Amino acid sequence: MSSDAAPVLQDVEGRAAYLTLNRPRALNSLTHPMLRSVAQALDTWQHDPAVEAVVLQGAGERGLCAGADIRLFHDDARSGDHRPSQDFLRDEYRLNSRIAHYPKPYVAVMDGIVMGGGVGLSAHGGIRIVTERSKVAMPEVGIGLVPDVGGTYLFTRAPGHLGTHLALTGMAIGAADALLCGLADHYVPSAVLPGLLRELAGARPDEVVARHAEQAPPGVLAEQRAWIDACYAADTVEEIVERLFATGDVAAKEAADLILSRSPMAVKATLESLRRAARLDSLEQTLDQEYRVSCAALHTHDLPEGIRAQIIDKDRDPKWSPATLTEVGAADVERYFAPLGERELGLD
């Protein structure tokens, strides 16, 4: 795909309509116009009787989508006007809900990097394909944000406490672990994707995918379930970290170190978001909650600082404030869940 072409390509071949996120140099990161383009295409194809399925893919070899183009959040924080960021999130979450309830088969090709907003565009789909190149993550805590785009809904429905592990560490997982956690449905080797994509134009998606799906190479989370479930069942982030260090397991220690490197405020808000999401009944209720949490995060010190460290200056050395978990109090976390009044997302 040409990087000079439209950022979202739309094409119909036979029975299938193809959506291609087309910013390969930016890992197909999402801008607001891209969200609108995807939503418009879904509207059009829903009412087109010639289109029997929609296929989402990413241009280039590196991945489907690395998430939102988060420079927007940084720029808004510096300007003091958060309305563009709030509008972006509003349209993004509405699109996530739309995908989850799309009336035609929605096939997401989760090849390569699939993170943040990329998970939102794919993991709510009806047919989700991963490959040996897939790296799936919700790394929001690393920039001072909380998993969103329905991420807390997906994570709370993963087996045991696997979702809590992924949310608090922000770590990426491969194909087998994405399947285990319910973020994907089928493993297909990347070498056969071109043929699979062509076949979708002439046959039912479930039949096509069934012909090409294989057993995924082994992951790591299944063998780590014992210490993950034991450690992340703790009531607080501090106790989770203590339990992780106490196991004596190398992977558990690495998880603890990862959590301690993340925004303390975001990590604590994430754990509370997960606990509350587990008590909600629907994706829409969860997205409503995530919108409140994300809007609150826009006004924190840590979100623009995290983006600065990771994206702007790329020094990978964020200066979090508060700097430690113990400095984050219950009232600090509660502010993330404050009602927004007329500004509520209102999906439920």
Coordinates of N, CA and C in Angstrom, one line a residue, residues 146 265 268-269 272-273 276 289 291-300 321-322 327-340 343:
V146 N -5.2 4.4 31.3 CA -5.8 3.1 31.8 C -6.3 2.4 30.6
M265 N -0.1 6.1 39.5 CA -1.5 6.5 39.5 C -2.3 5.7 38.5
K268 N -2.9 2.0 39.7 CA -3.9 1.9 40.7 C -5.3 2.1 40.1
A269 N -5.4 3.1 39.2 CA -6.7 3.3 38.6 C -7.1 2.1 37.7
E272 N -8.6 -0.7 39.9 CA -9.9 -0.4 40.3 C -10.9 -0.5 39.1
S273 N -10.4 -0.1 37.9 CA -11.2 -0.2 36.7 C -11.6 -1.6 36.4
R276 N -14.2 -2.9 39.0 CA -15.5 -2.4 38.7 C -16.1 -3.0 37.4
Q289 N -17.8 3.5 31.5 CA -16.9 3.7 32.6 C -15.5 4.1 32.1
Y291 N -14.7 5.7 29.5 CA -14.7 7.1 29.0 C -14.5 8.1 30.2
R292 N -15.2 7.8 31.3 CA -15.0 8.7 32.5 C -13.5 8.6 32.9
V293 N -13.0 7.4 33.0 CA -11.6 7.2 33.4 C -10.6 7.9 32.5
S294 N -10.8 7.7 31.2 CA -9.9 8.3 30.2 C -10.0 9.9 30.2
C295 N -11.2 10.4 30.4 CA -11.3 11.8 30.4 C -10.6 12.4 31.7
A296 N -10.7 11.6 32.8 CA -10.0 12.1 34.0 C -8.5 12.0 33.8
A297 N -8.0 11.0 33.1 CA -6.6 10.8 32.8 C -6.0 12.0 32.0
L298 N -6.9 12.5 31.1 CA -6.4 13.6 30.3 C -5.9 14.8 31.1
H299 N -6.5 14.9 32.3 CA -6.1 16.1 33.2 C -5.0 15.8 34.2
T300 N -4.4 14.6 34.1 CA -3.3 14.3 35.0 C -2.0 14.7 34.5
S321 N 4.2 11.4 38.7 CA 3.8 12.2 39.9 C 2.4 11.9 40.2
P322 N 2.1 11.2 41.4 CA 3.0 10.7 42.4 C 4.0 9.7 41.9
E327 N 2.1 6.7 47.5 CA 1.7 8.1 47.5 C 0.3 8.3 46.8
V328 N -0.2 7.3 46.2 CA -1.5 7.3 45.5 C -2.6 6.9 46.5
G329 N -3.5 7.8 46.9 CA -4.5 7.5 47.8 C -5.8 7.1 47.2
A330 N -6.7 6.6 48.0 CA -8.0 6.1 47.5 C -8.8 7.3 46.9
A331 N -8.7 8.5 47.4 CA -9.4 9.6 46.8 C -8.8 10.0 45.4
D332 N -7.5 9.8 45.2 CA -6.9 10.0 43.9 C -7.5 9.1 42.9
V333 N -7.7 7.8 43.3 CA -8.3 6.8 42.4 C -9.7 7.1 42.1
E334 N -10.5 7.5 43.1 CA -11.9 7.7 43.0 C -12.2 8.8 42.0
R335 N -11.3 9.8 41.9 CA -11.6 10.9 41.0 C -11.7 10.4 39.5
Y336 N -11.1 9.3 39.2 CA -11.2 8.8 37.8 C -12.6 8.3 37.5
F337 N -13.4 8.1 38.5 CA -14.8 7.5 38.2 C -15.9 8.5 38.5
A338 N -15.5 9.8 38.6 CA -16.5 10.8 38.9 C -17.5 11.0 37.7
P339 N -18.8 11.1 37.9 CA -19.7 11.3 36.8 C -19.4 12.5 36.0
L340 N -19.7 12.4 34.7 CA -19.4 13.5 33.8 C -20.6 14.4 33.4
R343 N -21.7 15.3 29.8 CA -20.6 14.8 28.9 C -20.4 13.3 28.9

